Tab-separated table of C-alpha atoms in Angstrom:
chain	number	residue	atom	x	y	z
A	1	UNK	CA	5.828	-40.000	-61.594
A	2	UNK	CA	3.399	-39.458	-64.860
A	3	UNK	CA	3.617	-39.399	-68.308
A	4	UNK	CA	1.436	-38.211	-71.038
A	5	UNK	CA	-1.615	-39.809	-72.290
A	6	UNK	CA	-3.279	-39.619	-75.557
A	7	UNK	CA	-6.393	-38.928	-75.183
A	8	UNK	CA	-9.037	-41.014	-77.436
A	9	UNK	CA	-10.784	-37.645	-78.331
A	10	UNK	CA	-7.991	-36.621	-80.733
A	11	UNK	CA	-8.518	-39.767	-82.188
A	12	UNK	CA	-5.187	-40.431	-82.338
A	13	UNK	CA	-3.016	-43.861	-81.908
A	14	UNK	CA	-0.421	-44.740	-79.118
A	15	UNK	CA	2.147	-42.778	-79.432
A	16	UNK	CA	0.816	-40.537	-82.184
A	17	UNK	CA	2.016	-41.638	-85.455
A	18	UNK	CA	4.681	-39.326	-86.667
A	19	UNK	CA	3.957	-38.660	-89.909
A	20	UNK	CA	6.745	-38.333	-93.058
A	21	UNK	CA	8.090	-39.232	-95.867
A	22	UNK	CA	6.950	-43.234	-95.156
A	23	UNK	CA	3.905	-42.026	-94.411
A	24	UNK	CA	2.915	-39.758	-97.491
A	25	UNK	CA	4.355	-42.418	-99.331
A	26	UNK	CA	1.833	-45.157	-98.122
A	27	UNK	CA	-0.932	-42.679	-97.997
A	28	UNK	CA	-0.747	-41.480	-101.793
A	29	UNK	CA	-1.158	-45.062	-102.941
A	30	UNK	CA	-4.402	-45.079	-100.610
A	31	UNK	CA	-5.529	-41.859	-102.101
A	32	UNK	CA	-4.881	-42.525	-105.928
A	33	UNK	CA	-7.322	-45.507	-105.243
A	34	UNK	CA	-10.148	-42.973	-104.721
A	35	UNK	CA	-8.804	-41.036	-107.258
A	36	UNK	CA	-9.926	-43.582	-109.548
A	37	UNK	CA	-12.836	-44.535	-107.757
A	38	UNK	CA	-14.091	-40.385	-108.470
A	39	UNK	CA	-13.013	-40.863	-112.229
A	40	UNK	CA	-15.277	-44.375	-112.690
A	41	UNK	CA	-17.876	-42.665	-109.998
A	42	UNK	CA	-18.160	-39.048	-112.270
A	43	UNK	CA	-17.649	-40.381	-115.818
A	44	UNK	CA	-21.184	-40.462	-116.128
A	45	UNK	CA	-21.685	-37.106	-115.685
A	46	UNK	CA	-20.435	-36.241	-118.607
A	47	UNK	CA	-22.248	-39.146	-120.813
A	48	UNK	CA	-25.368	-38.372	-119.617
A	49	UNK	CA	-26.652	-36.957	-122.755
A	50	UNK	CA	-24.920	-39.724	-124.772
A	51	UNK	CA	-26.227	-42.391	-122.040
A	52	UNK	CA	-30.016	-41.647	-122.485
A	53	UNK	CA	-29.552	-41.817	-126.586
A	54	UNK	CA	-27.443	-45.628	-126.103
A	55	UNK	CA	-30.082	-47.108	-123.861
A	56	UNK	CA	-33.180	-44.732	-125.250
A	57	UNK	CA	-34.233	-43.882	-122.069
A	58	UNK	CA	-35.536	-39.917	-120.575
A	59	UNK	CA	-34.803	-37.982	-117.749
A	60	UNK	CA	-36.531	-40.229	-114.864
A	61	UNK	CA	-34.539	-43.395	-116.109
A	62	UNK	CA	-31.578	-41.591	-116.652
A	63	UNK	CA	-31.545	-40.333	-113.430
A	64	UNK	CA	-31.706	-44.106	-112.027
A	65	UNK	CA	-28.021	-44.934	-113.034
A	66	UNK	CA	-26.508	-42.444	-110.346
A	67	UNK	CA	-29.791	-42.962	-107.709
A	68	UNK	CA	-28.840	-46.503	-108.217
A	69	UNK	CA	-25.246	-46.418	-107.517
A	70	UNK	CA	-25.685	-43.810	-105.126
A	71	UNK	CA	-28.027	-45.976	-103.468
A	72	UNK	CA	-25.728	-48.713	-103.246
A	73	UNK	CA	-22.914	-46.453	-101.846
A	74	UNK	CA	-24.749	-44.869	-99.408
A	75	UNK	CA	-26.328	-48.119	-98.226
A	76	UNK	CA	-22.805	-49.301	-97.788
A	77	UNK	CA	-21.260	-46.921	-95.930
A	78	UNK	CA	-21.812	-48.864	-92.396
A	79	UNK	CA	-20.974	-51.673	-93.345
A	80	UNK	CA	-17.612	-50.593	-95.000
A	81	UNK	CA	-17.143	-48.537	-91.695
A	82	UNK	CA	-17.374	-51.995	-89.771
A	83	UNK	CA	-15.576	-53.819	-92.229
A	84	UNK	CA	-12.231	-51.164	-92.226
A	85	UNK	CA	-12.434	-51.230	-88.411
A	86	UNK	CA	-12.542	-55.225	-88.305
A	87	UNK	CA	-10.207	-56.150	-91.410
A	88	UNK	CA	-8.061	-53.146	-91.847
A	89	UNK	CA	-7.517	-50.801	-94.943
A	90	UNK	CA	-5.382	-52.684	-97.337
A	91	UNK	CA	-7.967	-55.516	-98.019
A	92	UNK	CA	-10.948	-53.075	-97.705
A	93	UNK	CA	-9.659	-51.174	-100.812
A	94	UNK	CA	-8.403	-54.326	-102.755
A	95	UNK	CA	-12.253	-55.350	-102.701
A	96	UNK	CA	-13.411	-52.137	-103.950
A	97	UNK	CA	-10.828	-51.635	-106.658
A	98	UNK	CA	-11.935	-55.288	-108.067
A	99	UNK	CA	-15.427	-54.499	-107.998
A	100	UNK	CA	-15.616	-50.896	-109.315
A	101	UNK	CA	-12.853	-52.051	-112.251
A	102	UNK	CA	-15.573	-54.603	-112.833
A	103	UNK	CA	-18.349	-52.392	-112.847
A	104	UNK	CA	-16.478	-49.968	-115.194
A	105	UNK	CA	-15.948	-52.409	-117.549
A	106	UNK	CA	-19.396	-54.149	-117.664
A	107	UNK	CA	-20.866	-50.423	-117.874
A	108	UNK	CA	-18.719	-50.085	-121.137
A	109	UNK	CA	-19.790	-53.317	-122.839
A	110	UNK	CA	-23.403	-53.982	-121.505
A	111	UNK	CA	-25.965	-53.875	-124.468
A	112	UNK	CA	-29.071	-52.809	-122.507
A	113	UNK	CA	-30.462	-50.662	-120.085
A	114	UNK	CA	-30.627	-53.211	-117.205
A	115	UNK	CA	-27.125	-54.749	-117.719
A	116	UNK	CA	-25.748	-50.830	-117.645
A	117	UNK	CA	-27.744	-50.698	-113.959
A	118	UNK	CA	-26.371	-53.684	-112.831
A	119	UNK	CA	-22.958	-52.205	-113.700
A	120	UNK	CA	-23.424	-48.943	-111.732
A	121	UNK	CA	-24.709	-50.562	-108.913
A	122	UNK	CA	-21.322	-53.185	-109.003
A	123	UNK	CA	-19.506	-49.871	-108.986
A	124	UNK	CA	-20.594	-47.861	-106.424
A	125	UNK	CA	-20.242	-50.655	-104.476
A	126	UNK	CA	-16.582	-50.407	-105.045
A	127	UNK	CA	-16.545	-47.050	-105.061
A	128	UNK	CA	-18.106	-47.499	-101.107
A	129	UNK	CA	-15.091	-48.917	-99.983
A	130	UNK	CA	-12.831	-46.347	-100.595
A	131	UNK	CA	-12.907	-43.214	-98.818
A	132	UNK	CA	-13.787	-44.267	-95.882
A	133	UNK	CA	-10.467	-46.563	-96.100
A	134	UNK	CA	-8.476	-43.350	-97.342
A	135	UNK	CA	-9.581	-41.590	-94.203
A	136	UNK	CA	-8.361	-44.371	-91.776
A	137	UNK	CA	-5.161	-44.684	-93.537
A	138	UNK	CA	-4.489	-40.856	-92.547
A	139	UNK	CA	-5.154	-41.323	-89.065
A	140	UNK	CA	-3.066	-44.544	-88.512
A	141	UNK	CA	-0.108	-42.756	-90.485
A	142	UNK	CA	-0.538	-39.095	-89.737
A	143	UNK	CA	-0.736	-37.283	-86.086
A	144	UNK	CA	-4.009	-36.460	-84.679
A	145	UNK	CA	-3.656	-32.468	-85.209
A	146	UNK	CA	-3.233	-33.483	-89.200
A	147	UNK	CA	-6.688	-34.696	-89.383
A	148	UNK	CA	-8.458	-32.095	-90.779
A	149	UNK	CA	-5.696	-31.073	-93.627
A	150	UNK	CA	-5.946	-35.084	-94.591
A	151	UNK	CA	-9.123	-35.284	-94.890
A	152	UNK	CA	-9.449	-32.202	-97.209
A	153	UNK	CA	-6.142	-33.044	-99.473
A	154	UNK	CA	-8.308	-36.725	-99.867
A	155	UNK	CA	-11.507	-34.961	-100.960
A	156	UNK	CA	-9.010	-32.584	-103.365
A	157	UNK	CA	-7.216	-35.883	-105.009
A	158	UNK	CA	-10.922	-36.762	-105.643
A	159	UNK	CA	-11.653	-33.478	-107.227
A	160	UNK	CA	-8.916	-33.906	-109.376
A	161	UNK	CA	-10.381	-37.327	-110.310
A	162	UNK	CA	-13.706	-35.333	-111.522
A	163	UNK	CA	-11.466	-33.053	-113.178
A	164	UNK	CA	-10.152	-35.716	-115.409
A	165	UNK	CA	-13.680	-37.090	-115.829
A	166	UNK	CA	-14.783	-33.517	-117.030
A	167	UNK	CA	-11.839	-32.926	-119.240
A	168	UNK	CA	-10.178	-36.541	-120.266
A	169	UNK	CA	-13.112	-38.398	-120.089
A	170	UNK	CA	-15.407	-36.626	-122.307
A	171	UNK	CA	-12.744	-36.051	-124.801
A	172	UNK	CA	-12.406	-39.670	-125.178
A	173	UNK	CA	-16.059	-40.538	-125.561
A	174	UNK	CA	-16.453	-38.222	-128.370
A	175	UNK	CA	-13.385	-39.072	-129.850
A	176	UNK	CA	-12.513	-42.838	-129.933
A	177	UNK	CA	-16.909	-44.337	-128.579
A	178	UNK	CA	-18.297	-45.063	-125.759
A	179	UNK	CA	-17.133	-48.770	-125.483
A	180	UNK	CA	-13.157	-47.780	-125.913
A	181	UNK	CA	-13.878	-44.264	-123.574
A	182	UNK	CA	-14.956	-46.672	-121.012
A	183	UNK	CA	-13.536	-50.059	-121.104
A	184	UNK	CA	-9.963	-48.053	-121.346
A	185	UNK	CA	-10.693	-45.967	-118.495
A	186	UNK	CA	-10.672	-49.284	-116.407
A	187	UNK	CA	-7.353	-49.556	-117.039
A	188	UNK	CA	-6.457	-47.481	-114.265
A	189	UNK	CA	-8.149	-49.673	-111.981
A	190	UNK	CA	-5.281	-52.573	-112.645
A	191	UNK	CA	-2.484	-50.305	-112.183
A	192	UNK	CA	-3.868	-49.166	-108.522
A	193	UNK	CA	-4.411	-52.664	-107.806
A	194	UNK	CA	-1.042	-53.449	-108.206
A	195	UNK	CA	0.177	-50.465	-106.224
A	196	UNK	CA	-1.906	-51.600	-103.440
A	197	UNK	CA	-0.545	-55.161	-103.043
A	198	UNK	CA	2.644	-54.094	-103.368
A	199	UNK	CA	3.173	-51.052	-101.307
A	200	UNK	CA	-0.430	-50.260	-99.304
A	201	UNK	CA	0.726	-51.139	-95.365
A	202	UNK	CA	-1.915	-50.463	-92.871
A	203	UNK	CA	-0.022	-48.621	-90.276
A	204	UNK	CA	3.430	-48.108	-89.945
A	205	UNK	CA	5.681	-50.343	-87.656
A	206	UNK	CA	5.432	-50.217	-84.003
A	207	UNK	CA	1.913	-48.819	-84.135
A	208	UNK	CA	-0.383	-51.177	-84.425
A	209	UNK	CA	-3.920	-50.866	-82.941
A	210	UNK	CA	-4.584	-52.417	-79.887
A	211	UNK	CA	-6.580	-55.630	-80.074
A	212	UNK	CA	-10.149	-54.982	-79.895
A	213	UNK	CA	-12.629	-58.059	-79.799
A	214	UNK	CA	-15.085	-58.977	-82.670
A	215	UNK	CA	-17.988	-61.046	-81.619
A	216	UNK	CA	-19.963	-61.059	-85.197
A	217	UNK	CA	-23.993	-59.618	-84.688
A	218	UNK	CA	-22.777	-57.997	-81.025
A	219	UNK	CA	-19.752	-56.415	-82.056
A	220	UNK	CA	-22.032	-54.966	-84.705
A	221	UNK	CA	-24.624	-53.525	-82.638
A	222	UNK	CA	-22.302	-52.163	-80.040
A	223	UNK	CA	-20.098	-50.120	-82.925
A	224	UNK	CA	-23.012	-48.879	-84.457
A	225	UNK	CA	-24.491	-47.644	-81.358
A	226	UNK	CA	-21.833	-46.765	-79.700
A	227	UNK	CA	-20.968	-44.231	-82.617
A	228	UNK	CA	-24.801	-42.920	-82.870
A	229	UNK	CA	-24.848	-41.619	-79.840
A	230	UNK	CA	-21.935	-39.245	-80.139
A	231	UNK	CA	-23.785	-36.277	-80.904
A	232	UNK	CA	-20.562	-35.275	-82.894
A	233	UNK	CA	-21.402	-38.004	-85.201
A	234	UNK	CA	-24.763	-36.820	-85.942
A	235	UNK	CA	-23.558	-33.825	-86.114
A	236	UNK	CA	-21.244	-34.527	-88.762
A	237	UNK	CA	-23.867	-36.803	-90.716
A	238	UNK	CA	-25.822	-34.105	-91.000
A	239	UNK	CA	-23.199	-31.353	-91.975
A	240	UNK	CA	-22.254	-33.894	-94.837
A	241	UNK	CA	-25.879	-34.569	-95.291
A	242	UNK	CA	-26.456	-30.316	-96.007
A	243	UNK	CA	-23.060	-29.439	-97.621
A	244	UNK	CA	-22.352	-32.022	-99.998
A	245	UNK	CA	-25.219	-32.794	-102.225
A	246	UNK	CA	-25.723	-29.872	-104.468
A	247	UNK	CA	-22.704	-29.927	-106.381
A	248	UNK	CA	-23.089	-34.129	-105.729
A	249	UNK	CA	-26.127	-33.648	-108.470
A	250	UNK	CA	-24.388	-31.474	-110.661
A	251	UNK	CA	-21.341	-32.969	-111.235
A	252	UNK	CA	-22.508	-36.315	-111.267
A	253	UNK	CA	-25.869	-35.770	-113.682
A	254	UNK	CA	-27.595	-32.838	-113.876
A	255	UNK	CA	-25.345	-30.078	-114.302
A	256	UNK	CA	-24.828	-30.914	-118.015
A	257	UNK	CA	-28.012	-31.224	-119.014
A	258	UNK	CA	-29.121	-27.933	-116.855
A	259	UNK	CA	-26.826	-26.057	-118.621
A	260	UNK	CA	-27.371	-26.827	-122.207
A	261	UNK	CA	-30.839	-27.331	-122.334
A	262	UNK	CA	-32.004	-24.853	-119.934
A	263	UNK	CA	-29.462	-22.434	-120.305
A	264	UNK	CA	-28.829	-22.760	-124.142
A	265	UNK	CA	-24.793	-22.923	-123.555
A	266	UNK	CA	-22.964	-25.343	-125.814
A	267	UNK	CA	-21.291	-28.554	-124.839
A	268	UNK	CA	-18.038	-27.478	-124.351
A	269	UNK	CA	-18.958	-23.995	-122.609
A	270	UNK	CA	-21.071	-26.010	-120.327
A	271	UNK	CA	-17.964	-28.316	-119.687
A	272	UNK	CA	-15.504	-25.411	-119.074
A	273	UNK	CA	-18.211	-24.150	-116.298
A	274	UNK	CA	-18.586	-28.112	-114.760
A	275	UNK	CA	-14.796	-27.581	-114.733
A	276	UNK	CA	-14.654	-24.344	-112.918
A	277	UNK	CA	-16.993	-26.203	-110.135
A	278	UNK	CA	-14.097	-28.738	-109.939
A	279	UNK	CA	-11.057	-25.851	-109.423
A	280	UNK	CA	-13.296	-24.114	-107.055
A	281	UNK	CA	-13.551	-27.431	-105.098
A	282	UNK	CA	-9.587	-27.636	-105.274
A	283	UNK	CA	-8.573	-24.277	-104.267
A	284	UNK	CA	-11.282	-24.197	-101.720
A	285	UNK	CA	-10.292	-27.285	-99.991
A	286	UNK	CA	-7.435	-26.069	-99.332
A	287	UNK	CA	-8.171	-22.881	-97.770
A	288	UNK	CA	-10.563	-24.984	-95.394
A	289	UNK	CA	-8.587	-27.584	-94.494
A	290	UNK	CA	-5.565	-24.714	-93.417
A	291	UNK	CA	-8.356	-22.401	-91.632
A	292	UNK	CA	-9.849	-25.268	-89.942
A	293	UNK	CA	-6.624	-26.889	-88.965
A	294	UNK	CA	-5.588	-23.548	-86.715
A	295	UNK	CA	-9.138	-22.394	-85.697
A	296	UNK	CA	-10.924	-25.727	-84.858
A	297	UNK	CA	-14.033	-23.380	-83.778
A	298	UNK	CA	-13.969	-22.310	-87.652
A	299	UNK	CA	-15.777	-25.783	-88.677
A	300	UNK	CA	-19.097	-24.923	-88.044
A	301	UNK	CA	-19.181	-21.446	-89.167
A	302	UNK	CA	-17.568	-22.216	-92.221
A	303	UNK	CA	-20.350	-25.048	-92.915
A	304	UNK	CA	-22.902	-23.250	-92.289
A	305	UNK	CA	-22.389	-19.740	-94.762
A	306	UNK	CA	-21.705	-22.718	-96.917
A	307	UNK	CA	-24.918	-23.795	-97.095
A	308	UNK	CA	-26.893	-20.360	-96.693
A	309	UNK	CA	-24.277	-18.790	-99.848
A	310	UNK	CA	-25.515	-21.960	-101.725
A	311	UNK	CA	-28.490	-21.809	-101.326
A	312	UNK	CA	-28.997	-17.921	-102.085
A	313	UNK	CA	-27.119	-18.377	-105.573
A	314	UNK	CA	-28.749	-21.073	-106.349
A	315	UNK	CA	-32.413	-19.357	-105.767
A	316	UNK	CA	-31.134	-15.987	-107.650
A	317	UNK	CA	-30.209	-17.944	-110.843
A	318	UNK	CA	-33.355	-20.071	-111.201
A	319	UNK	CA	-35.621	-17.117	-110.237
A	320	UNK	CA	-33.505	-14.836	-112.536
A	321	UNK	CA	-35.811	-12.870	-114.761
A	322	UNK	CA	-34.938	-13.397	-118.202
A	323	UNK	CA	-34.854	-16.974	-120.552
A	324	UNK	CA	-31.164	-17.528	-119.612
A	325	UNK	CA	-29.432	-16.409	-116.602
A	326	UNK	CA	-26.731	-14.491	-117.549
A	327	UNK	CA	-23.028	-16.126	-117.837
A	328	UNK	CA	-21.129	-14.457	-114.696
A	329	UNK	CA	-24.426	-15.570	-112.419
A	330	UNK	CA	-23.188	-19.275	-113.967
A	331	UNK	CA	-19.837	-19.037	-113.450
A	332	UNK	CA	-20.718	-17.392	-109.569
A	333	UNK	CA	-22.808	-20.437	-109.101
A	334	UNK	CA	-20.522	-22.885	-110.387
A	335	UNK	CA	-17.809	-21.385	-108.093
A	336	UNK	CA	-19.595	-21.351	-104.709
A	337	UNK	CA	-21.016	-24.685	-106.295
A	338	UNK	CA	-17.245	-25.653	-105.769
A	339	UNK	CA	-17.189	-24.997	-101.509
A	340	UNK	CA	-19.794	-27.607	-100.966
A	341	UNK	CA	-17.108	-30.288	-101.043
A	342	UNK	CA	-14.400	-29.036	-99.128
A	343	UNK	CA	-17.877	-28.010	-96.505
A	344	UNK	CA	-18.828	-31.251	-96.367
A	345	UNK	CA	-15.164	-32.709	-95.123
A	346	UNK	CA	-16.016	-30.692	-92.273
A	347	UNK	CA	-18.753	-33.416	-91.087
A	348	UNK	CA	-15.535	-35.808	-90.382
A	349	UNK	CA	-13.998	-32.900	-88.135
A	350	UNK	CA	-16.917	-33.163	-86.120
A	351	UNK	CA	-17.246	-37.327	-85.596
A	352	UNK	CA	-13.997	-37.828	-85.957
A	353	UNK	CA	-12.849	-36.434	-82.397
A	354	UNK	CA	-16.155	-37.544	-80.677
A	355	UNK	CA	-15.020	-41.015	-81.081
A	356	UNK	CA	-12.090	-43.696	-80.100
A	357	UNK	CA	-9.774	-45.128	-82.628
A	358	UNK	CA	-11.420	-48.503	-82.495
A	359	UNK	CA	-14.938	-46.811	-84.048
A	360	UNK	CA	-13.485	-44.142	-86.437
A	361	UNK	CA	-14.569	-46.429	-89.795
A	362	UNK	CA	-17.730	-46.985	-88.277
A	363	UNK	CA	-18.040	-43.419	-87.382
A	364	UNK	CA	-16.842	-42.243	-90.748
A	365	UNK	CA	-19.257	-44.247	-92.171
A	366	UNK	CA	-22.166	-42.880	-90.534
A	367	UNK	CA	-21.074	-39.339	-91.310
A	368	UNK	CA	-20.246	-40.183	-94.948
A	369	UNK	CA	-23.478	-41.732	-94.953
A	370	UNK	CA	-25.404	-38.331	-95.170
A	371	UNK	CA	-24.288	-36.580	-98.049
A	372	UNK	CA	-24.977	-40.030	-100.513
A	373	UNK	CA	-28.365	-39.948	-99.402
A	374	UNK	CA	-29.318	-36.178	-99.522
A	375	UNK	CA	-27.861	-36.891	-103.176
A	376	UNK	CA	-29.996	-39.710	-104.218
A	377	UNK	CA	-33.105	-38.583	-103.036
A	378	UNK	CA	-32.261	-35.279	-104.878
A	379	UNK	CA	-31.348	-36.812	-108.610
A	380	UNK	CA	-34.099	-38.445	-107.952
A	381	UNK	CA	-36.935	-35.645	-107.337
A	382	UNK	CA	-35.099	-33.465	-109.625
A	383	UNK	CA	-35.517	-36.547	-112.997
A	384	UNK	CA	-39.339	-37.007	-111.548
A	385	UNK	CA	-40.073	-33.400	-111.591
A	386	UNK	CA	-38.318	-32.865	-114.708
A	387	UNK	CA	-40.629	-35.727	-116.412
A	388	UNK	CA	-43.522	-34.130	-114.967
A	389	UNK	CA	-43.382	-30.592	-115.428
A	390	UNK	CA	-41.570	-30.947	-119.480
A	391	UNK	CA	-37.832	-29.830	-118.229
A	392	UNK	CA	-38.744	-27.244	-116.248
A	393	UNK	CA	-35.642	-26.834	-114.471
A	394	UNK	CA	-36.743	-23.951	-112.039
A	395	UNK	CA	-39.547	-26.174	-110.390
A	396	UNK	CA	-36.980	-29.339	-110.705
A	397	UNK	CA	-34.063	-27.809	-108.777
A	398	UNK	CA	-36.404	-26.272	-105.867
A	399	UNK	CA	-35.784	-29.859	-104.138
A	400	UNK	CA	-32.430	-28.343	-103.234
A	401	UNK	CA	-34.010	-25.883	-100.640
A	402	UNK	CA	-36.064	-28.318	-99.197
A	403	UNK	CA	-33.568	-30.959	-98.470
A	404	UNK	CA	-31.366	-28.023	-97.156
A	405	UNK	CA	-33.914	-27.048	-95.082
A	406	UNK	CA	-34.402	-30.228	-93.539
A	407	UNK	CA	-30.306	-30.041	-93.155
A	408	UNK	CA	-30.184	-26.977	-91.612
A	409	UNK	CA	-32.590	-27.859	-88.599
A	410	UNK	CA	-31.037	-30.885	-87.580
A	411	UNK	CA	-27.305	-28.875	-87.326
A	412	UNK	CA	-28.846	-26.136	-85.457
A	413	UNK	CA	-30.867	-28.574	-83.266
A	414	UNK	CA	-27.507	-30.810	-82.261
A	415	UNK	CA	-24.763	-28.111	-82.145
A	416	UNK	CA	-25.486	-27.637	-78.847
A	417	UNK	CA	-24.871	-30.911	-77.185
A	418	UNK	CA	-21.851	-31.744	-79.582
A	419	UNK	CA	-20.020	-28.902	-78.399
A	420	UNK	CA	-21.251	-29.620	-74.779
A	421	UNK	CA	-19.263	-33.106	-75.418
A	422	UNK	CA	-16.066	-31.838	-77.276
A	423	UNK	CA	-15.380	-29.905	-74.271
A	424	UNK	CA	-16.066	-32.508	-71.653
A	425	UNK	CA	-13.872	-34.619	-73.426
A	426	UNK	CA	-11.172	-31.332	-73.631
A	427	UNK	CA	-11.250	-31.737	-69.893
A	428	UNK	CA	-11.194	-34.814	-69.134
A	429	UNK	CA	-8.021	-35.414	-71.773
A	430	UNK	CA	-6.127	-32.177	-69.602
A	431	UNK	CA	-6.749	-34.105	-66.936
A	432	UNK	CA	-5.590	-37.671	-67.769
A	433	UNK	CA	-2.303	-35.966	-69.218
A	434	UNK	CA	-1.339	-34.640	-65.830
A	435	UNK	CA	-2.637	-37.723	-63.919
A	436	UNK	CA	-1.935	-41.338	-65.219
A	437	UNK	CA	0.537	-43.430	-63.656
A	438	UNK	CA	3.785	-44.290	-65.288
């Protein structure tokens, strides 16, 4: 006699977890944490302008808040994988919402430049611990073949988080100060605090992980490791790594600023378009996560005219002939601008079946990893150049192409062997079902 068996590949629990009411319940609360998390992590894109006149500071300095947090979160990712895997989701995110509430606040009250730093960098350490968490909660709650919707419904709550940054956010910061804009923002920190201690559960009953042994610096090396070598989770590192950090930079700092002072828009028009990148996101999301979820072989495709549609916008309206590039090129850019979230989701799709339940934070982590640091390094080349060439935007935005460049040969060079391993694993899952003992 046999029975099924779930195969590790799907990255699924015992048993599959069936999903429902419970667990949409249990999974909103996760998600509204990282909807807060994208409201604290975005707000200053939109006080960029009023940032550098607070703390008297130009474009290079500027730049440092987000490279700085960014920094932080991308340096964290790992460690946060480790730490969901080992401690479970529920305290994961309590830590981060206590130290990105913190950081909020102290950003809205610090009196100098360094204290505001030290603020952004207490955030985005917060702001580490969430997503990752959000991700694990889907797979302990949700079945395996749910995956890929999950994962791009948690990247849409966060959109909708930047789109209350763009639109709330900015209202209040013009309208009631900086100090009351941000210190009342952190509000909503305290109320998802209290919705996490009270109904956050890390997996529903009767499906608790299997006991896995943690032997401090060993158990360490061996996740790590053992998740590195999964060419899917290179794979997906580096389709994060490619997809994710153009609009990263223009939501978060440098879209404002590119579009009023190099394109000569006013504040609000230049909002409305930030705000178009943040409905594209939304709508797009969605039409990946449904295309993905019944055409797996769709992930990689999809990624890569991603990148290539990106990048070929992006060159036509910098190059563009005249002083301004004309408003529908802005609003085209802004709304392909919008696909490079829902493209980077698709990194998860690929780690997340190359590896066992007992490595998906650490996994997720390493994958998550890419897009924070193709982000940094980009605010950061684009506020250097900007310094050194007197806001020349053309010459500061060609770091795009180079860092997707560098993307784009590490997928092609790896897509090979990943897909070599999915369907090993394919097999060797068929044949487990029809073969293990009752």
């Amino acid at each position: 006699m046999s029975r099924p068996a779930i195969s590790s590949s799907a990255g699924s629990l015992p048993g599959d977890p069936p999903g429902g009411r419970r667990a949409l319940a249990v999974w909103s609360v996760g998600v509204s944490v990282y909807f807060v998390a994208v409201i604290f992590r975005t707000s200053l894109g939109v006080a960029g302008l009023d940032a550098a006149d607070r703390f008297h500071v130009g474009a290079s300095a500027l730049s440092t808040f987000s490279i700085l947090q960014l920094l932080v979160y991308a340096g964290m990712q790992i460690p946060v994988g480790l730490l969901v895997d080992r401690l479970g989701t529920k305290r994961v995110l309590t830590l981060g919402i206590l130290l990105f509430t913190a950081g909020q606040i102290g950003f809205a009250l610090s009196p100098s430049y360094g204290m505001a730093l030290a603020s952004r960098a207490l955030l985005g350490c917060g702001d580490a611990m969430t997503f990752i968490s959000v991700l694990r909660l889907g797979s302990r709650w949700f079945p395996a073949r749910r995956g890929p919707m999950i994962a791009q419904m948690a990247g849409l709550v966060g959109m909708a988080g930047n789109l209350v940054s763009t639109l709330l956010l900015a209202r209040l910061l013009h309208g009631v100060g900086w100090t009351a804009a941000f210190a009342g923002s952190s509000v909503a920190g305290v109320v998802v605090l209290v919705l996490t201690l009270l109904f956050l559960k890390d997996h529903p009953d009767g499906h608790e992980p299997e006991p896995f042994p943690h032997h401090g610096a060993a158990y360490v090396r061996r996740q790590i490791v053992a998740s590195w070598r999964e060419p899917g989770t290179r794979l997906g590192m580096w389709v994060h790594f490619t997809t994710q950090f153009p609009a990263m930079v223009f939501l978060l700092l440098w879209g404002l600023p590119f579009l009023v002072q190099a394109q000569g828009l006013s504040r609000g028009t230049a909002g409305e378009l930030l705000t178009l990148v943040v409905l594209s996101n939304m709508v797009v999301g969605l039409v990946y996560g449904q295309i993905v979820a019944r055409h797996h072989a769709a992930r990689l495709p999809l990624a890569l005219g991603t990148v290539l549609v990106t990048a070929a916008v992006w060159a036509t309206t910098l190059l563009y002939p005249g002083e301004h590039a004309p408003m529908w090129l802005l609003i085209v850019l802004c709304a392909v601008l919008g696909a490079c979230g829902p493209a980077s989701m698709l990194g998860f799709d690929f780690a997340r079946p190359a590896n066992p339940p007992e490595r998906q934070g650490t996994a997720s982590g390493i994958t998550n990893m890419g897009g924070f640091v193709a982000s940094m390094t980009t605010l950061f080349a684009v506020g250097v150049l900007l310094d050194l060439t007197d806001d020349d935007y053309g010459i500061a935005f060609s770091a795009v192409f180079v860092l997707q460049a560098l993307g784009l040969s590490q997928i092609l060079r790896l897509r090979g062997r990943a897909a070599r391993r999915e369907r090993e694993r394919l097999v060797a899952s068929r044949v487990e079902t029809v073969h293990v003992p009752a």
